[in-house]
Amino acid sequence: MHPGSNPQRATQSLSHEARGSVPRRRLAAVWLGFLQGAALLTATAQPIVQQTIPLTVGWNLISFQVGESLTPIQLASNLQTNGLLQIWGYDAVSKTWQFYKTNTPSTLSQLHPGRGYWVQVSRANSLTLSGPAWSGNVDLLPGWNLVGFPGLTFDPTEQLDLPSIFRAQLGSVPRVWRYDGGSSQRYVGYDSLTVPALNGLNAVEPGKGYWVFSLGNLSLAPTPAVALPADSDISPLQLDELFISPEPRYSGTNAGLYENQLVRFAGPEDSAADLNANGVLDGPFTQDTLLFPEGVNQQNLTIANTGGGLLNWAITSDTDWLTANPPVGVTGTEFDGVQILVNRAGLVPGTYLGHFTIYAASVTRQITVILRVPTVAGDYRGFASIQRVNGKSIALGKVDLNFSMFNDSGDGSDSRFRAVINRDTALLFPKDVFLYGVFFQDNDFSLTTSFESPTGDRNAPPYTTFQHGHGPNTAFKDVDLNGDGRLDNLNPFPFPIYRQVTLQGRRETPDRLTGNYIEAVEGILPAGQVIYLEGTFELDRETLEPTKKSIYNGKTTGSPIQIGGSAGGIISYTNTLTVPNAVAVQGVTATVKIDFPTPSELEILLRGPSGQTATLFRNGTALAPVETFSTALFNGTIGQGDWSLIVSWSGASGERGFFNGWELNLEGLEYFSAFGTVVIINHGVTNVVPGASVLLSGGNVLPQSDTAENGFFSFNGLTENSYSLNISKPGYHDRTVAFRITSGNVNLGQIALNPIEGLEPTLTAAPTIGFAPLTVNFTPLLPPATFDSLGTLMTALWDFGDGLTESVPGAAAPVGHSYGQPGVYTTTLTVTGTGGTLMLTNENILVLASGPNVGALPGATHFVWGGGFIGSIASPLATNIVFQESKRDMAAFDIDRYPQRPPESNFRPTQEDTDVNGDGIYQTYTPPTVGGVPTPDRFRLVCTLGGAVFGSEPARVGNFVLQAGRIED
């Protein structure tokens, strides 16, 4: 298919070639409306990128994806060495050719990005162009089109498949062809019209031109969409409201972004959560601000292409402490995740502002970044002076306290932090001691821990020798408790010692901490007597960054691996090291040993467990036999998992070399996890128990809880120490489990809860009240006797009361169900076995509307005139729960509750209970009856707004009269 040739003719001579297609993630439907609220502005200046297109002697079918239009003479000037003979372009509109030949009158005056061109050169060459990345439309007319596709591929292994480009329109594009020049001199194609179909072309590449046969008019228009972390909504949560200008609660300058959209306005409690302080709690699509609180070094954003074709994007920063990884990319149907990273090194405590700009297609979006530098993290050197022992004034001198302090989380409102006493610089602490801290009032804080010093080895005279269980002195033998042949002297006593340390102090200045030191020592005195040491402490900051301790060192072993020696294509070798435990990474160093004669052909990448990748070496100067690289890209991440070193070479020279191994060093804190599953074992059948409350406590952590929604619970970020779990759930006996973390994660396995005996068969539900959509967890509690009576081969039929049912095998398995519409529901469980049938019900699942019921206007059975209501409505439910809801309705409103006033009321803790006869027992309400049919009381609601009368309705209890400000019988 050179200029003038027929593309159809070439299909008969092509062989089948298979290239591995790239897995793709389909664009979720929710993204289709992504741009509706996005803060996208017209682009002003995009970053400049460079594209190099190799040219072989003879004909080359190319396209370019950077810059604007250029003339053939400008193209020739960008060749590495001239030798341009001619250029041909095809016009799909007129179905004619235009050409350019040197020293010849020509018809081709302009070359455009996104179009394909035949270029003939007399010598091997490369075309280098600079400019903004092109992400324009690819417009196809019926018949043959000569085009190029957007998408600069910065990862040499990346491929983009045809379904990612054409999406649902691929059926209208039955043929796509590419020409490979050089030694190949061949066509590679996708053709669904031949028999059998050709599948040689699975992906497109930048710099290549393509013949595309279209059955109709098609346009591939890339459309960018960007999602960032949304603003938080601090309790009480806000309701969605329609934004209609003018809106006094909005203080921003871009009201058109929200016009006629559902938004949540910031409440008084949301001032810290409303990052841009515009009065609206921005969602992912309208967010324009990122917050990096203490302890957070990375935030993630997502870039998607909701249009067609391929989308180039790039991110730039206006400050050196703010970077993006990767800074550039291309996306088809997949979502591209980008890490926005900050580096606090060298910054004093405080708040900093910066910006990064996202360039995608023809739009740009500027994001403001708020960075908070931690006020406590760093290294501190100091001491504790002991003045009292068990309450008596006894000065014992000074205890070395050399701390490294770390923020515990990235939440700016989180006042917790961690500290480590370094054993290398603290004489009386023979092991690294982890403490848990919290600022509990302004700058007042506490640091606590408890730890055990195990029994120490003993070296008896003569001290020049140390042998397990031997020694010339029969009275005092050497003791080697663990048999490792070393004198382990973590404890000077031949018995374990337990120490509890507490520091209560105040941050006097940004760099000085002072306060009281308390230590309890147990195990030295008999009968469990405790020694209490009391004194004061002083700590002075030495660094803003805590000391980075090496906690993982790994290296490869084995024979050298040959690399190189392959001409053409990109060849690579990958070697992996596995970090076994969770590590909060604070520094990464890689040492690579390579012997290769042409380093300019090499690229070395380091890829972390979560997929983030750092470029260690690319087209650089000569590699020394040992080259060491340090990178901060992975700081703040968890290092557990596989770390891969990827060595790639172009193979252009055919040179050979050797990969002699590499070493990986991680610095930071080693964290561990404790996890397990809450279950119930009923007659040998094990089922998970969802919704159990699991409370973790220990000597060096503040109590923290986890709700085991699906039975599984997990606590992360734990250090070596003793811990205790308390598991509780209504209907079951509480369970306490003690465990200890020493050098790895702890799997507590299945923790079985025992149902409280003597219960009648019951169906529990939680929660029973909430806003739609409301997910309710149902748990059937069947005593053993009931279980036995049902026999075997049981099935459970669930009727959730909203028209949906579910049939599952077994009788005691809890289920969850989501109620999407407001209302009051009754759930029924019917259990059927060989021994009979059991029916359980749970009434009054109250699902509230998440917004006003605008459809419930006055009608034939209820009406209002001259009305309005501001106040609260309270109604007791059948489960003896009083639900109270504040409402504000004007002009027309609807009451969907069942107000009944029992003689005695058990209100929420914030209200006063009513006990009429003073017997301390809550008396349930029994409505009066007429002819045996319950007839609830009638109420009159009195208001100063004037008269309004509700007509009787079967769904309501009695008539309501709105008059003057009180409730009457």
PDB file of N, CA, C and O in Angstrom, residues 3-56:
ATOM      1  N   PRO A   3       2.060   4.790  -1.967  1.00  0.00           N
ATOM      2  CA  PRO A   3       1.186   5.777  -2.607  1.00  0.00           C
ATOM      3  C   PRO A   3       0.633   5.277  -3.936  1.00  0.00           C
ATOM      4  O   PRO A   3       1.370   4.808  -4.798  1.00  0.00           O
ATOM      5  N   GLY A   4      -0.683   5.348  -4.064  1.00  0.00           N
ATOM      6  CA  GLY A   4      -1.338   4.931  -5.283  1.00  0.00           C
ATOM      7  C   GLY A   4      -1.781   3.495  -5.300  1.00  0.00           C
ATOM      8  O   GLY A   4      -2.508   3.085  -6.196  1.00  0.00           O
ATOM      9  N   SER A   5      -1.337   2.679  -4.300  1.00  0.00           N
ATOM     10  CA  SER A   5      -1.722   1.271  -4.292  1.00  0.00           C
ATOM     11  C   SER A   5      -3.090   1.092  -3.681  1.00  0.00           C
ATOM     12  O   SER A   5      -3.615   1.964  -3.013  1.00  0.00           O
ATOM     13  N   ASN A   6      -3.677  -0.062  -3.893  1.00  0.00           N
ATOM     14  CA  ASN A   6      -5.016  -0.374  -3.410  1.00  0.00           C
ATOM     15  C   ASN A   6      -4.898  -1.142  -2.108  1.00  0.00           C
ATOM     16  O   ASN A   6      -4.371  -2.251  -2.087  1.00  0.00           O
ATOM     17  N   PRO A   7      -5.398  -0.628  -0.986  1.00  0.00           N
ATOM     18  CA  PRO A   7      -5.298  -1.359   0.281  1.00  0.00           C
ATOM     19  C   PRO A   7      -5.992  -2.708   0.231  1.00  0.00           C
ATOM     20  O   PRO A   7      -5.580  -3.660   0.878  1.00  0.00           O
ATOM     21  N   GLN A   8      -7.083  -2.828  -0.550  1.00  0.00           N
ATOM     22  CA  GLN A   8      -7.827  -4.077  -0.600  1.00  0.00           C
ATOM     23  C   GLN A   8      -6.958  -5.207  -1.145  1.00  0.00           C
ATOM     24  O   GLN A   8      -7.024  -6.342  -0.687  1.00  0.00           O
ATOM     25  N   ARG A   9      -6.077  -4.882  -2.143  1.00  0.00           N
ATOM     26  CA  ARG A   9      -5.270  -5.904  -2.773  1.00  0.00           C
ATOM     27  C   ARG A   9      -4.284  -6.520  -1.796  1.00  0.00           C
ATOM     28  O   ARG A   9      -3.929  -7.687  -1.895  1.00  0.00           O
ATOM     29  N   ALA A  10      -3.831  -5.733  -0.828  1.00  0.00           N
ATOM     30  CA  ALA A  10      -2.800  -6.223   0.085  1.00  0.00           C
ATOM     31  C   ALA A  10      -3.335  -7.277   1.040  1.00  0.00           C
ATOM     32  O   ALA A  10      -2.575  -8.062   1.597  1.00  0.00           O
ATOM     33  N   THR A  11      -4.632  -7.328   1.238  1.00  0.00           N
ATOM     34  CA  THR A  11      -5.176  -8.264   2.220  1.00  0.00           C
ATOM     35  C   THR A  11      -4.975  -9.711   1.814  1.00  0.00           C
ATOM     36  O   THR A  11      -4.936 -10.595   2.660  1.00  0.00           O
ATOM     37  N   GLN A  12      -4.857  -9.968   0.513  1.00  0.00           N
ATOM     38  CA  GLN A  12      -4.758 -11.345   0.069  1.00  0.00           C
ATOM     39  C   GLN A  12      -3.372 -11.939   0.293  1.00  0.00           C
ATOM     40  O   GLN A  12      -3.210 -13.147   0.244  1.00  0.00           O
ATOM     41  N   SER A  13      -2.336 -11.081   0.493  1.00  0.00           N
ATOM     42  CA  SER A  13      -0.967 -11.577   0.583  1.00  0.00           C
ATOM     43  C   SER A  13      -0.414 -11.582   1.991  1.00  0.00           C
ATOM     44  O   SER A  13       0.733 -11.946   2.201  1.00  0.00           O
ATOM     45  N   LEU A  14      -1.218 -11.185   2.940  1.00  0.00           N
ATOM     46  CA  LEU A  14      -0.716 -11.081   4.303  1.00  0.00           C
ATOM     47  C   LEU A  14      -0.923 -12.389   5.043  1.00  0.00           C
ATOM     48  O   LEU A  14      -1.969 -13.020   4.940  1.00  0.00           O
ATOM     49  N   SER A  15       0.093 -12.783   5.810  1.00  0.00           N
ATOM     50  CA  SER A  15      -0.031 -13.982   6.639  1.00  0.00           C
ATOM     51  C   SER A  15      -0.644 -13.616   7.976  1.00  0.00           C
ATOM     52  O   SER A  15      -0.636 -12.459   8.378  1.00  0.00           O
ATOM     53  N   HIS A  16      -1.146 -14.613   8.670  1.00  0.00           N
ATOM     54  CA  HIS A  16      -1.726 -14.383   9.993  1.00  0.00           C
ATOM     55  C   HIS A  16      -0.595 -14.153  10.978  1.00  0.00           C
ATOM     56  O   HIS A  16       0.281 -14.998  11.126  1.00  0.00           O
ATOM     57  N   GLU A  17      -0.632 -13.021  11.688  1.00  0.00           N
ATOM     58  CA  GLU A  17       0.339 -12.745  12.738  1.00  0.00           C
ATOM     59  C   GLU A  17      -0.425 -12.439  14.005  1.00  0.00           C
ATOM     60  O   GLU A  17      -1.356 -11.650  13.982  1.00  0.00           O
ATOM     61  N   ALA A  18      -0.014 -13.040  15.078  1.00  0.00           N
ATOM     62  CA  ALA A  18      -0.706 -12.836  16.361  1.00  0.00           C
ATOM     63  C   ALA A  18       0.178 -12.023  17.291  1.00  0.00           C
ATOM     64  O   ALA A  18       1.338 -12.342  17.478  1.00  0.00           O
ATOM     65  N   ARG A  19      -0.356 -10.984  17.805  1.00  0.00           N
ATOM     66  CA  ARG A  19       0.323 -10.233  18.863  1.00  0.00           C
ATOM     67  C   ARG A  19      -0.544 -10.274  20.098  1.00  0.00           C
ATOM     68  O   ARG A  19      -1.762 -10.180  20.019  1.00  0.00           O
ATOM     69  N   GLY A  20       0.088 -10.420  21.260  1.00  0.00           N
ATOM     70  CA  GLY A  20      -0.674 -10.532  22.503  1.00  0.00           C
ATOM     71  C   GLY A  20      -1.491  -9.295  22.759  1.00  0.00           C
ATOM     72  O   GLY A  20      -0.973  -8.190  22.798  1.00  0.00           O
ATOM     73  N   SER A  21      -2.772  -9.468  22.901  1.00  0.00           N
ATOM     74  CA  SER A  21      -3.601  -8.312  23.203  1.00  0.00           C
ATOM     75  C   SER A  21      -3.421  -7.900  24.650  1.00  0.00           C
ATOM     76  O   SER A  21      -3.129  -8.716  25.515  1.00  0.00           O
ATOM     77  N   VAL A  22      -3.594  -6.628  24.915  1.00  0.00           N
ATOM     78  CA  VAL A  22      -3.413  -6.083  26.249  1.00  0.00           C
ATOM     79  C   VAL A  22      -4.728  -6.139  27.000  1.00  0.00           C
ATOM     80  O   VAL A  22      -5.757  -5.683  26.485  1.00  0.00           O
ATOM     81  N   PRO A  23      -4.767  -6.715  28.217  1.00  0.00           N
ATOM     82  CA  PRO A  23      -6.015  -6.699  28.989  1.00  0.00           C
ATOM     83  C   PRO A  23      -6.468  -5.274  29.227  1.00  0.00           C
ATOM     84  O   PRO A  23      -5.665  -4.380  29.464  1.00  0.00           O
ATOM     85  N   ARG A  24      -7.743  -5.022  29.209  1.00  0.00           N
ATOM     86  CA  ARG A  24      -8.258  -3.678  29.372  1.00  0.00           C
ATOM     87  C   ARG A  24      -9.401  -3.690  30.373  1.00  0.00           C
ATOM     88  O   ARG A  24     -10.116  -4.663  30.501  1.00  0.00           O
ATOM     89  N   ARG A  25      -9.541  -2.585  31.053  1.00  0.00           N
ATOM     90  CA  ARG A  25     -10.639  -2.421  31.999  1.00  0.00           C
ATOM     91  C   ARG A  25     -11.712  -1.564  31.353  1.00  0.00           C
ATOM     92  O   ARG A  25     -11.450  -0.442  30.946  1.00  0.00           O
ATOM     93  N   ARG A  26     -12.891  -2.101  31.286  1.00  0.00           N
ATOM     94  CA  ARG A  26     -13.978  -1.377  30.648  1.00  0.00           C
ATOM     95  C   ARG A  26     -14.387  -0.161  31.471  1.00  0.00           C
ATOM     96  O   ARG A  26     -14.401  -0.198  32.700  1.00  0.00           O
ATOM     97  N   LEU A  27     -14.749   0.895  30.770  1.00  0.00           N
ATOM     98  CA  LEU A  27     -15.137   2.133  31.437  1.00  0.00           C
ATOM     99  C   LEU A  27     -16.484   1.950  32.104  1.00  0.00           C
ATOM    100  O   LEU A  27     -17.453   1.556  31.480  1.00  0.00           O
ATOM    101  N   ALA A  28     -16.532   2.188  33.411  1.00  0.00           N
ATOM    102  CA  ALA A  28     -17.787   2.025  34.149  1.00  0.00           C
ATOM    103  C   ALA A  28     -18.791   3.080  33.709  1.00  0.00           C
ATOM    104  O   ALA A  28     -18.440   4.192  33.326  1.00  0.00           O
ATOM    105  N   ALA A  29     -20.046   2.700  33.810  1.00  0.00           N
ATOM    106  CA  ALA A  29     -21.091   3.609  33.352  1.00  0.00           C
ATOM    107  C   ALA A  29     -21.117   4.906  34.126  1.00  0.00           C
ATOM    108  O   ALA A  29     -21.506   5.941  33.598  1.00  0.00           O
ATOM    109  N   VAL A  30     -20.678   4.834  35.387  1.00  0.00           N
ATOM    110  CA  VAL A  30     -20.748   6.048  36.207  1.00  0.00           C
ATOM    111  C   VAL A  30     -19.847   7.140  35.667  1.00  0.00           C
ATOM    112  O   VAL A  30     -20.058   8.318  35.915  1.00  0.00           O
ATOM    113  N   TRP A  31     -18.842   6.761  34.888  1.00  0.00           N
ATOM    114  CA  TRP A  31     -17.912   7.765  34.365  1.00  0.00           C
ATOM    115  C   TRP A  31     -18.488   8.503  33.156  1.00  0.00           C
ATOM    116  O   TRP A  31     -17.922   9.500  32.718  1.00  0.00           O
ATOM    117  N   LEU A  32     -19.574   7.990  32.612  1.00  0.00           N
ATOM    118  CA  LEU A  32     -20.041   8.575  31.374  1.00  0.00           C
ATOM    119  C   LEU A  32     -20.499  10.006  31.554  1.00  0.00           C
ATOM    120  O   LEU A  32     -20.450  10.799  30.625  1.00  0.00           O
ATOM    121  N   GLY A  33     -20.953  10.345  32.745  1.00  0.00           N
ATOM    122  CA  GLY A  33     -21.349  11.725  33.016  1.00  0.00           C
ATOM    123  C   GLY A  33     -20.296  12.496  33.769  1.00  0.00           C
ATOM    124  O   GLY A  33     -20.585  13.466  34.443  1.00  0.00           O
ATOM    125  N   PHE A  34     -19.058  12.065  33.603  1.00  0.00           N
ATOM    126  CA  PHE A  34     -17.984  12.550  34.457  1.00  0.00           C
ATOM    127  C   PHE A  34     -17.702  14.028  34.291  1.00  0.00           C
ATOM    128  O   PHE A  34     -17.336  14.717  35.228  1.00  0.00           O
ATOM    129  N   LEU A  35     -17.850  14.531  33.081  1.00  0.00           N
ATOM    130  CA  LEU A  35     -17.478  15.916  32.818  1.00  0.00           C
ATOM    131  C   LEU A  35     -18.581  16.898  33.177  1.00  0.00           C
ATOM    132  O   LEU A  35     -18.371  18.096  33.107  1.00  0.00           O
ATOM    133  N   GLN A  36     -19.722  16.397  33.560  1.00  0.00           N
ATOM    134  CA  GLN A  36     -20.850  17.287  33.778  1.00  0.00           C
ATOM    135  C   GLN A  36     -20.540  18.335  34.830  1.00  0.00           C
ATOM    136  O   GLN A  36     -20.919  19.490  34.708  1.00  0.00           O
ATOM    137  N   GLY A  37     -19.823  17.931  35.879  1.00  0.00           N
ATOM    138  CA  GLY A  37     -19.500  18.888  36.928  1.00  0.00           C
ATOM    139  C   GLY A  37     -18.035  19.187  37.033  1.00  0.00           C
ATOM    140  O   GLY A  37     -17.615  19.842  37.968  1.00  0.00           O
ATOM    141  N   ALA A  38     -17.215  18.688  36.122  1.00  0.00           N
ATOM    142  CA  ALA A  38     -15.767  18.849  36.272  1.00  0.00           C
ATOM    143  C   ALA A  38     -15.339  20.285  36.044  1.00  0.00           C
ATOM    144  O   ALA A  38     -15.838  20.984  35.175  1.00  0.00           O
ATOM    145  N   ALA A  39     -14.382  20.719  36.867  1.00  0.00           N
ATOM    146  CA  ALA A  39     -13.867  22.083  36.763  1.00  0.00           C
ATOM    147  C   ALA A  39     -12.785  22.121  35.693  1.00  0.00           C
ATOM    148  O   ALA A  39     -11.602  22.134  35.978  1.00  0.00           O
ATOM    149  N   LEU A  40     -13.185  22.125  34.423  1.00  0.00           N
ATOM    150  CA  LEU A  40     -12.238  22.118  33.327  1.00  0.00           C
ATOM    151  C   LEU A  40     -12.236  23.484  32.655  1.00  0.00           C
ATOM    152  O   LEU A  40     -13.276  24.062  32.377  1.00  0.00           O
ATOM    153  N   LEU A  41     -11.050  23.980  32.362  1.00  0.00           N
ATOM    154  CA  LEU A  41     -10.887  25.287  31.765  1.00  0.00           C
ATOM    155  C   LEU A  41     -10.211  25.138  30.417  1.00  0.00           C
ATOM    156  O   LEU A  41      -9.506  24.169  30.154  1.00  0.00           O
ATOM    157  N   THR A  42     -10.379  26.121  29.550  1.00  0.00           N
ATOM    158  CA  THR A  42      -9.693  26.093  28.274  1.00  0.00           C
ATOM    159  C   THR A  42      -8.196  26.159  28.493  1.00  0.00           C
ATOM    160  O   THR A  42      -7.693  26.977  29.254  1.00  0.00           O
ATOM    161  N   ALA A  43      -7.456  25.306  27.818  1.00  0.00           N
ATOM    162  CA  ALA A  43      -6.015  25.234  28.015  1.00  0.00           C
ATOM    163  C   ALA A  43      -5.334  26.478  27.484  1.00  0.00           C
ATOM    164  O   ALA A  43      -5.747  27.070  26.486  1.00  0.00           O
ATOM    165  N   THR A  44      -4.295  26.922  28.140  1.00  0.00           N
ATOM    166  CA  THR A  44      -3.511  28.071  27.701  1.00  0.00           C
ATOM    167  C   THR A  44      -2.135  27.645  27.210  1.00  0.00           C
ATOM    168  O   THR A  44      -1.703  28.049  26.147  1.00  0.00           O
ATOM    169  N   ALA A  45      -1.413  26.846  27.956  1.00  0.00           N
ATOM    170  CA  ALA A  45      -0.081  26.411  27.550  1.00  0.00           C
ATOM    171  C   ALA A  45       0.183  25.032  28.107  1.00  0.00           C
ATOM    172  O   ALA A  45       0.202  24.846  29.322  1.00  0.00           O
ATOM    173  N   GLN A  46       0.352  24.073  27.237  1.00  0.00           N
ATOM    174  CA  GLN A  46       0.630  22.719  27.681  1.00  0.00           C
ATOM    175  C   GLN A  46       2.133  22.488  27.726  1.00  0.00           C
ATOM    176  O   GLN A  46       2.894  23.153  27.023  1.00  0.00           O
ATOM    177  N   PRO A  47       2.588  21.555  28.553  1.00  0.00           N
ATOM    178  CA  PRO A  47       4.018  21.270  28.612  1.00  0.00           C
ATOM    179  C   PRO A  47       4.527  20.703  27.293  1.00  0.00           C
ATOM    180  O   PRO A  47       3.794  20.054  26.554  1.00  0.00           O
ATOM    181  N   ILE A  48       5.784  20.962  27.010  1.00  0.00           N
ATOM    182  CA  ILE A  48       6.413  20.519  25.775  1.00  0.00           C
ATOM    183  C   ILE A  48       6.979  19.123  25.971  1.00  0.00           C
ATOM    184  O   ILE A  48       7.670  18.844  26.950  1.00  0.00           O
ATOM    185  N   VAL A  49       6.661  18.230  25.044  1.00  0.00           N
ATOM    186  CA  VAL A  49       7.190  16.877  25.064  1.00  0.00           C
ATOM    187  C   VAL A  49       7.908  16.629  23.741  1.00  0.00           C
ATOM    188  O   VAL A  49       7.767  17.392  22.775  1.00  0.00           O
ATOM    189  N   GLN A  50       8.668  15.584  23.701  1.00  0.00           N
ATOM    190  CA  GLN A  50       9.468  15.261  22.521  1.00  0.00           C
ATOM    191  C   GLN A  50       9.094  13.878  22.017  1.00  0.00           C
ATOM    192  O   GLN A  50       8.886  12.948  22.796  1.00  0.00           O
ATOM    193  N   GLN A  51       9.018  13.734  20.715  1.00  0.00           N
ATOM    194  CA  GLN A  51       8.731  12.455  20.088  1.00  0.00           C
ATOM    195  C   GLN A  51       9.792  12.164  19.037  1.00  0.00           C
ATOM    196  O   GLN A  51      10.106  13.015  18.208  1.00  0.00           O
ATOM    197  N   THR A  52      10.368  10.970  19.083  1.00  0.00           N
ATOM    198  CA  THR A  52      11.362  10.533  18.111  1.00  0.00           C
ATOM    199  C   THR A  52      10.810   9.340  17.340  1.00  0.00           C
ATOM    200  O   THR A  52      10.397   8.339  17.939  1.00  0.00           O
ATOM    201  N   ILE A  53      10.795   9.460  16.004  1.00  0.00           N
ATOM    202  CA  ILE A  53      10.251   8.428  15.136  1.00  0.00           C
ATOM    203  C   ILE A  53      11.389   7.864  14.294  1.00  0.00           C
ATOM    204  O   ILE A  53      11.990   8.589  13.495  1.00  0.00           O
ATOM    205  N   PRO A  54      11.741   6.596  14.448  1.00  0.00           N
ATOM    206  CA  PRO A  54      12.812   6.017  13.627  1.00  0.00           C
ATOM    207  C   PRO A  54      12.345   5.810  12.183  1.00  0.00           C
ATOM    208  O   PRO A  54      11.192   5.451  11.927  1.00  0.00           O
ATOM    209  N   LEU A  55      13.253   6.047  11.239  1.00  0.00           N
ATOM    210  CA  LEU A  55      12.982   5.865   9.812  1.00  0.00           C
ATOM    211  C   LEU A  55      14.029   4.929   9.227  1.00  0.00           C
ATOM    212  O   LEU A  55      15.223   5.083   9.488  1.00  0.00           O
ATOM    213  N   THR A  56      13.587   3.952   8.459  1.00  0.00           N
ATOM    214  CA  THR A  56      14.501   3.029   7.799  1.00  0.00           C
ATOM    215  C   THR A  56      14.664   3.440   6.333  1.00  0.00           C
ATOM    216  O   THR A  56      13.854   4.216   5.783  1.00  0.00           O
TER     217      THR A  56
END
